[in-house]
Amino acid sequence: MEKLVIQGGYRLEGRIVASGAKNAALPILIATLLAPGEHRLANVPDLADISSTLSLLGRLGCPSLVAPTLRVDTTRITFCEAPYDIVSRMRASVLALGPLLARHGEAIVSMPGGCAIGTRPIDQHLKGLEALGCRFELTGGNIHGRTDGLVGAEIDLDMPTVGGTENILMAAVLAEGHSVIRNAAREPEIVDLANFLTTLGARISGAGTSEIEVEGVPRLTPASRPYRVMSDRIEVGTYLCAGAVTGGDVTVTQCDPRVMRSVLAKLSDAGATIETTDDSVRLVMEGPLRPFELTTEPHPGFPTDMQAQLCAVAAMAEGTSTINERIFENRFMHAAEMRRMGANITVTGNHATVRGTGKLSSATVMASDLRASAALVISALAADADIPADERGVSQMRHIHHLDRGYDDLVGKLRTLGGHVGRVADELDDLDALRAATEA
Ligand code: EPZ
């Protein structure tokens, strides 16, 4: 097992390149099931969740190669079950329902349990797929779906679910006739999925709005050129937060500022100076961070996946910030661990009050869900800034497999920006670990 070792108080400065978006690459990889043949994808991030998705495709009979560009061969689907051992480590496997039913007429997916951030039901996924002509049985912990042929339908979602919109969209593209998805999620990753499906021959309009229309087609075929996955707006936002809490000057390139306006606006509220070009964002932090109010909402509102990271920024601001989490029911897992670093966070239901003092202290912390872990990394980078460098402590983080799910080369990128960060064996003690980390 390994742990992260971070010595805080160093100003992050420099340029890094954004990786491809995890939450676009996952549905796009699964969507390759819809079109038999060889698919090529570019800008797919190197993440544990991507490996899990490729394992899932392999189990279904679709082999893949990752270099020099990622290739997936979906010529034959020899199995139609997404097994528990994969679904339990990556709930996005449930997105295989739509494509398998559309292509194969049958799908068995292990019921995704809840996870750290909430129960995360899939009732809307099933409601939409049933409207398209699927029948489901829940037996032995599995969702078993069948269809005699998908027929276009008008579907009104109870809430703008990202995964639900994606599952239904991926089925509707091969359904016979016209479909409409209302109250659809508007996230940029939905647009990226729709763009990918269009390269296969799908006929989609309205992706990115709350009403998506689909004209079903009899078959789809792999695109002639590699599809480049969009950049990861949440990864970009995470590094900008790290720049903000260290009084830094961080530029992220190969990204699209237009898909993260609410995050950039919030960082400006907190006192950061933001400069953008067509494909980069720069954050410069001079002077103290200011407290702010934040409420997470479906896109284009403030993304729930950035809530924990902004909590870390609030802890370093001077004053009281209020944070309302409206998407998931239990997304303040980072609060307890941040308290170990001296943060003053009070959580009541889905509301947090952060009384920022402008300082945090190094500590040993435990990662939990992906974005809570990112908040702890940001906090550790800010810790002990008020202490002379040779007297500073070291923060250590265990269970860092959570981070590997969503951040490609986290240590490499933070070191490029001047962070004193390393990834070392669990058994090393503080100073050996720090020495190993900072000399590595
Ligand atoms: C996607 O999850 C993302 N994951 C999540 O990112 C992200 O936090 C979430 O969208 C919201 O933006 C991927 O794209 C792989 P939802 P998803 O369905 O699709 C409720 C990360 O850190 N709901 O939009 O599971 C649900 O309980 C991850 O990268 C139903 O009630 O999210 C939740 O409260 C974490 N019934 C809300 O809707 C349903 O059928 C939003 O969930 C579906 C959802």
PDB file of N, CA, C and O in Angstrom, residues 113-154:
ATOM      1  N   GLY A 113     -24.671  -0.678  -5.575  1.00  0.00           N
ATOM      2  CA  GLY A 113     -25.038  -0.272  -4.212  1.00  0.00           C
ATOM      3  C   GLY A 113     -24.892   1.228  -4.067  1.00  0.00           C
ATOM      4  O   GLY A 113     -24.513   1.916  -5.006  1.00  0.00           O
ATOM      5  N   GLY A 114     -25.171   1.698  -2.876  1.00  0.00           N
ATOM      6  CA  GLY A 114     -24.929   3.123  -2.620  1.00  0.00           C
ATOM      7  C   GLY A 114     -23.423   3.334  -2.570  1.00  0.00           C
ATOM      8  O   GLY A 114     -22.642   2.433  -2.823  1.00  0.00           O
ATOM      9  N   CYS A 115     -23.035   4.520  -2.250  1.00  0.00           N
ATOM     10  CA  CYS A 115     -21.588   4.738  -2.087  1.00  0.00           C
ATOM     11  C   CYS A 115     -21.442   5.787  -0.987  1.00  0.00           C
ATOM     12  O   CYS A 115     -22.409   6.208  -0.369  1.00  0.00           O
ATOM     13  N   ALA A 116     -20.212   6.265  -0.806  1.00  0.00           N
ATOM     14  CA  ALA A 116     -19.954   7.142   0.340  1.00  0.00           C
ATOM     15  C   ALA A 116     -20.816   8.405   0.266  1.00  0.00           C
ATOM     16  O   ALA A 116     -21.220   8.954   1.282  1.00  0.00           O
ATOM     17  N   ILE A 117     -21.124   8.849  -0.971  1.00  0.00           N
ATOM     18  CA  ILE A 117     -21.776  10.182  -1.043  1.00  0.00           C
ATOM     19  C   ILE A 117     -23.298  10.090  -1.073  1.00  0.00           C
ATOM     20  O   ILE A 117     -23.990  11.103  -1.038  1.00  0.00           O
ATOM     21  N   GLY A 118     -23.819   8.848  -1.174  1.00  0.00           N
ATOM     22  CA  GLY A 118     -25.285   8.787  -1.139  1.00  0.00           C
ATOM     23  C   GLY A 118     -25.821   7.476  -1.669  1.00  0.00           C
ATOM     24  O   GLY A 118     -25.069   6.632  -2.154  1.00  0.00           O
ATOM     25  N   THR A 119     -27.145   7.317  -1.623  1.00  0.00           N
ATOM     26  CA  THR A 119     -27.761   6.057  -2.061  1.00  0.00           C
ATOM     27  C   THR A 119     -27.686   5.927  -3.586  1.00  0.00           C
ATOM     28  O   THR A 119     -27.577   4.838  -4.122  1.00  0.00           O
ATOM     29  N   ARG A 120     -27.758   7.036  -4.291  1.00  0.00           N
ATOM     30  CA  ARG A 120     -27.591   7.088  -5.747  1.00  0.00           C
ATOM     31  C   ARG A 120     -28.437   6.025  -6.466  1.00  0.00           C
ATOM     32  O   ARG A 120     -27.937   5.118  -7.101  1.00  0.00           O
ATOM     33  N   PRO A 121     -29.759   6.126  -6.314  1.00  0.00           N
ATOM     34  CA  PRO A 121     -30.648   5.167  -6.988  1.00  0.00           C
ATOM     35  C   PRO A 121     -30.554   5.295  -8.513  1.00  0.00           C
ATOM     36  O   PRO A 121     -29.949   6.244  -9.027  1.00  0.00           O
ATOM     37  N   ILE A 122     -31.158   4.335  -9.213  1.00  0.00           N
ATOM     38  CA  ILE A 122     -31.153   4.410 -10.681  1.00  0.00           C
ATOM     39  C   ILE A 122     -32.582   4.283 -11.231  1.00  0.00           C
ATOM     40  O   ILE A 122     -32.787   3.872 -12.364  1.00  0.00           O
ATOM     41  N   ASP A 123     -33.543   4.709 -10.421  1.00  0.00           N
ATOM     42  CA  ASP A 123     -34.954   4.593 -10.837  1.00  0.00           C
ATOM     43  C   ASP A 123     -35.244   5.339 -12.136  1.00  0.00           C
ATOM     44  O   ASP A 123     -36.018   4.871 -12.984  1.00  0.00           O
ATOM     45  N   GLN A 124     -34.575   6.456 -12.338  1.00  0.00           N
ATOM     46  CA  GLN A 124     -34.831   7.228 -13.567  1.00  0.00           C
ATOM     47  C   GLN A 124     -34.232   6.537 -14.792  1.00  0.00           C
ATOM     48  O   GLN A 124     -34.782   6.608 -15.893  1.00  0.00           O
ATOM     49  N   HIS A 125     -33.096   5.863 -14.590  1.00  0.00           N
ATOM     50  CA  HIS A 125     -32.516   5.092 -15.695  1.00  0.00           C
ATOM     51  C   HIS A 125     -33.543   4.054 -16.167  1.00  0.00           C
ATOM     52  O   HIS A 125     -33.834   3.930 -17.367  1.00  0.00           O
ATOM     53  N   LEU A 126     -34.095   3.314 -15.192  1.00  0.00           N
ATOM     54  CA  LEU A 126     -35.009   2.208 -15.527  1.00  0.00           C
ATOM     55  C   LEU A 126     -36.310   2.749 -16.111  1.00  0.00           C
ATOM     56  O   LEU A 126     -36.834   2.221 -17.084  1.00  0.00           O
ATOM     57  N   LYS A 127     -36.788   3.860 -15.558  1.00  0.00           N
ATOM     58  CA  LYS A 127     -38.042   4.473 -16.056  1.00  0.00           C
ATOM     59  C   LYS A 127     -37.892   4.830 -17.538  1.00  0.00           C
ATOM     60  O   LYS A 127     -38.752   4.513 -18.375  1.00  0.00           O
ATOM     61  N   GLY A 128     -36.785   5.442 -17.893  1.00  0.00           N
ATOM     62  CA  GLY A 128     -36.584   5.864 -19.285  1.00  0.00           C
ATOM     63  C   GLY A 128     -36.417   4.673 -20.216  1.00  0.00           C
ATOM     64  O   GLY A 128     -36.991   4.628 -21.310  1.00  0.00           O
ATOM     65  N   LEU A 129     -35.669   3.675 -19.762  1.00  0.00           N
ATOM     66  CA  LEU A 129     -35.442   2.499 -20.618  1.00  0.00           C
ATOM     67  C   LEU A 129     -36.730   1.686 -20.779  1.00  0.00           C
ATOM     68  O   LEU A 129     -37.018   1.170 -21.865  1.00  0.00           O
ATOM     69  N   GLU A 130     -37.537   1.644 -19.730  1.00  0.00           N
ATOM     70  CA  GLU A 130     -38.841   0.949 -19.847  1.00  0.00           C
ATOM     71  C   GLU A 130     -39.726   1.666 -20.858  1.00  0.00           C
ATOM     72  O   GLU A 130     -40.383   1.034 -21.690  1.00  0.00           O
ATOM     73  N   ALA A 131     -39.668   2.994 -20.852  1.00  0.00           N
ATOM     74  CA  ALA A 131     -40.483   3.757 -21.818  1.00  0.00           C
ATOM     75  C   ALA A 131     -40.067   3.419 -23.252  1.00  0.00           C
ATOM     76  O   ALA A 131     -40.877   3.469 -24.180  1.00  0.00           O
ATOM     77  N   LEU A 132     -38.794   3.037 -23.424  1.00  0.00           N
ATOM     78  CA  LEU A 132     -38.287   2.695 -24.758  1.00  0.00           C
ATOM     79  C   LEU A 132     -38.558   1.236 -25.116  1.00  0.00           C
ATOM     80  O   LEU A 132     -38.182   0.776 -26.202  1.00  0.00           O
ATOM     81  N   GLY A 133     -39.195   0.494 -24.189  1.00  0.00           N
ATOM     82  CA  GLY A 133     -39.577  -0.878 -24.521  1.00  0.00           C
ATOM     83  C   GLY A 133     -38.765  -1.957 -23.838  1.00  0.00           C
ATOM     84  O   GLY A 133     -38.711  -3.099 -24.291  1.00  0.00           O
ATOM     85  N   CYS A 134     -38.112  -1.602 -22.736  1.00  0.00           N
ATOM     86  CA  CYS A 134     -37.347  -2.619 -21.996  1.00  0.00           C
ATOM     87  C   CYS A 134     -38.191  -3.116 -20.811  1.00  0.00           C
ATOM     88  O   CYS A 134     -39.010  -2.372 -20.276  1.00  0.00           O
ATOM     89  N   ARG A 135     -37.906  -4.376 -20.439  1.00  0.00           N
ATOM     90  CA  ARG A 135     -38.555  -4.940 -19.244  1.00  0.00           C
ATOM     91  C   ARG A 135     -37.453  -5.347 -18.269  1.00  0.00           C
ATOM     92  O   ARG A 135     -36.423  -5.879 -18.691  1.00  0.00           O
ATOM     93  N   PHE A 136     -37.644  -5.073 -16.991  1.00  0.00           N
ATOM     94  CA  PHE A 136     -36.590  -5.358 -16.005  1.00  0.00           C
ATOM     95  C   PHE A 136     -37.099  -6.270 -14.899  1.00  0.00           C
ATOM     96  O   PHE A 136     -38.262  -6.151 -14.492  1.00  0.00           O
ATOM     97  N   GLU A 137     -36.205  -7.151 -14.452  1.00  0.00           N
ATOM     98  CA  GLU A 137     -36.449  -7.929 -13.230  1.00  0.00           C
ATOM     99  C   GLU A 137     -35.258  -7.677 -12.311  1.00  0.00           C
ATOM    100  O   GLU A 137     -34.111  -7.594 -12.770  1.00  0.00           O
ATOM    101  N   LEU A 138     -35.546  -7.578 -11.006  1.00  0.00           N
ATOM    102  CA  LEU A 138     -34.451  -7.461 -10.042  1.00  0.00           C
ATOM    103  C   LEU A 138     -34.318  -8.816  -9.359  1.00  0.00           C
ATOM    104  O   LEU A 138     -35.178  -9.187  -8.561  1.00  0.00           O
ATOM    105  N   THR A 139     -33.321  -9.579  -9.717  1.00  0.00           N
ATOM    106  CA  THR A 139     -33.175 -10.922  -9.119  1.00  0.00           C
ATOM    107  C   THR A 139     -31.730 -11.111  -8.658  1.00  0.00           C
ATOM    108  O   THR A 139     -30.788 -10.846  -9.422  1.00  0.00           O
ATOM    109  N   GLY A 140     -31.609 -11.553  -7.401  1.00  0.00           N
ATOM    110  CA  GLY A 140     -30.285 -11.905  -6.862  1.00  0.00           C
ATOM    111  C   GLY A 140     -29.287 -10.770  -6.927  1.00  0.00           C
ATOM    112  O   GLY A 140     -28.125 -10.961  -7.250  1.00  0.00           O
ATOM    113  N   GLY A 141     -29.789  -9.566  -6.699  1.00  0.00           N
ATOM    114  CA  GLY A 141     -28.860  -8.424  -6.686  1.00  0.00           C
ATOM    115  C   GLY A 141     -28.516  -7.932  -8.072  1.00  0.00           C
ATOM    116  O   GLY A 141     -27.707  -7.027  -8.225  1.00  0.00           O
ATOM    117  N   ASN A 142     -29.144  -8.529  -9.080  1.00  0.00           N
ATOM    118  CA  ASN A 142     -28.874  -8.084 -10.465  1.00  0.00           C
ATOM    119  C   ASN A 142     -30.118  -7.442 -11.069  1.00  0.00           C
ATOM    120  O   ASN A 142     -31.245  -7.798 -10.751  1.00  0.00           O
ATOM    121  N   ILE A 143     -29.844  -6.479 -11.943  1.00  0.00           N
ATOM    122  CA  ILE A 143     -30.907  -5.921 -12.787  1.00  0.00           C
ATOM    123  C   ILE A 143     -30.842  -6.698 -14.094  1.00  0.00           C
ATOM    124  O   ILE A 143     -29.791  -6.706 -14.751  1.00  0.00           O
ATOM    125  N   HIS A 144     -31.933  -7.385 -14.455  1.00  0.00           N
ATOM    126  CA  HIS A 144     -31.941  -8.179 -15.681  1.00  0.00           C
ATOM    127  C   HIS A 144     -32.930  -7.510 -16.634  1.00  0.00           C
ATOM    128  O   HIS A 144     -34.128  -7.455 -16.356  1.00  0.00           O
ATOM    129  N   GLY A 145     -32.391  -6.964 -17.721  1.00  0.00           N
ATOM    130  CA  GLY A 145     -33.227  -6.252 -18.683  1.00  0.00           C
ATOM    131  C   GLY A 145     -33.339  -7.001 -19.989  1.00  0.00           C
ATOM    132  O   GLY A 145     -32.376  -7.657 -20.410  1.00  0.00           O
ATOM    133  N   ARG A 146     -34.483  -6.899 -20.610  1.00  0.00           N
ATOM    134  CA  ARG A 146     -34.708  -7.518 -21.922  1.00  0.00           C
ATOM    135  C   ARG A 146     -35.561  -6.586 -22.779  1.00  0.00           C
ATOM    136  O   ARG A 146     -36.296  -5.744 -22.260  1.00  0.00           O
ATOM    137  N   THR A 147     -35.429  -6.727 -24.073  1.00  0.00           N
ATOM    138  CA  THR A 147     -36.315  -6.008 -24.973  1.00  0.00           C
ATOM    139  C   THR A 147     -36.471  -6.792 -26.270  1.00  0.00           C
ATOM    140  O   THR A 147     -35.560  -7.494 -26.691  1.00  0.00           O
ATOM    141  N   ASP A 148     -37.661  -6.685 -26.856  1.00  0.00           N
ATOM    142  CA  ASP A 148     -37.884  -7.306 -28.171  1.00  0.00           C
ATOM    143  C   ASP A 148     -37.587  -6.302 -29.275  1.00  0.00           C
ATOM    144  O   ASP A 148     -37.811  -6.577 -30.444  1.00  0.00           O
ATOM    145  N   GLY A 149     -37.127  -5.140 -28.881  1.00  0.00           N
ATOM    146  CA  GLY A 149     -36.824  -4.093 -29.863  1.00  0.00           C
ATOM    147  C   GLY A 149     -37.209  -2.743 -29.266  1.00  0.00           C
ATOM    148  O   GLY A 149     -38.288  -2.586 -28.695  1.00  0.00           O
ATOM    149  N   LEU A 150     -36.320  -1.804 -29.327  1.00  0.00           N
ATOM    150  CA  LEU A 150     -36.571  -0.492 -28.709  1.00  0.00           C
ATOM    151  C   LEU A 150     -37.378   0.380 -29.660  1.00  0.00           C
ATOM    152  O   LEU A 150     -37.158   0.387 -30.872  1.00  0.00           O
ATOM    153  N   VAL A 151     -38.349   1.097 -29.067  1.00  0.00           N
ATOM    154  CA  VAL A 151     -39.188   2.014 -29.848  1.00  0.00           C
ATOM    155  C   VAL A 151     -39.114   3.393 -29.222  1.00  0.00           C
ATOM    156  O   VAL A 151     -39.180   3.527 -27.986  1.00  0.00           O
ATOM    157  N   GLY A 152     -38.927   4.410 -30.029  1.00  0.00           N
ATOM    158  CA  GLY A 152     -38.794   5.790 -29.542  1.00  0.00           C
ATOM    159  C   GLY A 152     -39.936   6.178 -28.624  1.00  0.00           C
ATOM    160  O   GLY A 152     -41.057   5.661 -28.737  1.00  0.00           O
ATOM    161  N   ALA A 153     -39.641   7.062 -27.653  1.00  0.00           N
ATOM    162  CA  ALA A 153     -40.680   7.479 -26.696  1.00  0.00           C
ATOM    163  C   ALA A 153     -40.360   8.881 -26.191  1.00  0.00           C
ATOM    164  O   ALA A 153     -39.249   9.382 -26.381  1.00  0.00           O
ATOM    165  N   GLU A 154     -41.331   9.491 -25.537  1.00  0.00           N
ATOM    166  CA  GLU A 154     -41.109  10.779 -24.875  1.00  0.00           C
ATOM    167  C   GLU A 154     -40.944  10.513 -23.377  1.00  0.00           C
ATOM    168  O   GLU A 154     -41.789   9.869 -22.755  1.00  0.00           O
TER     169      GLU A 154
END
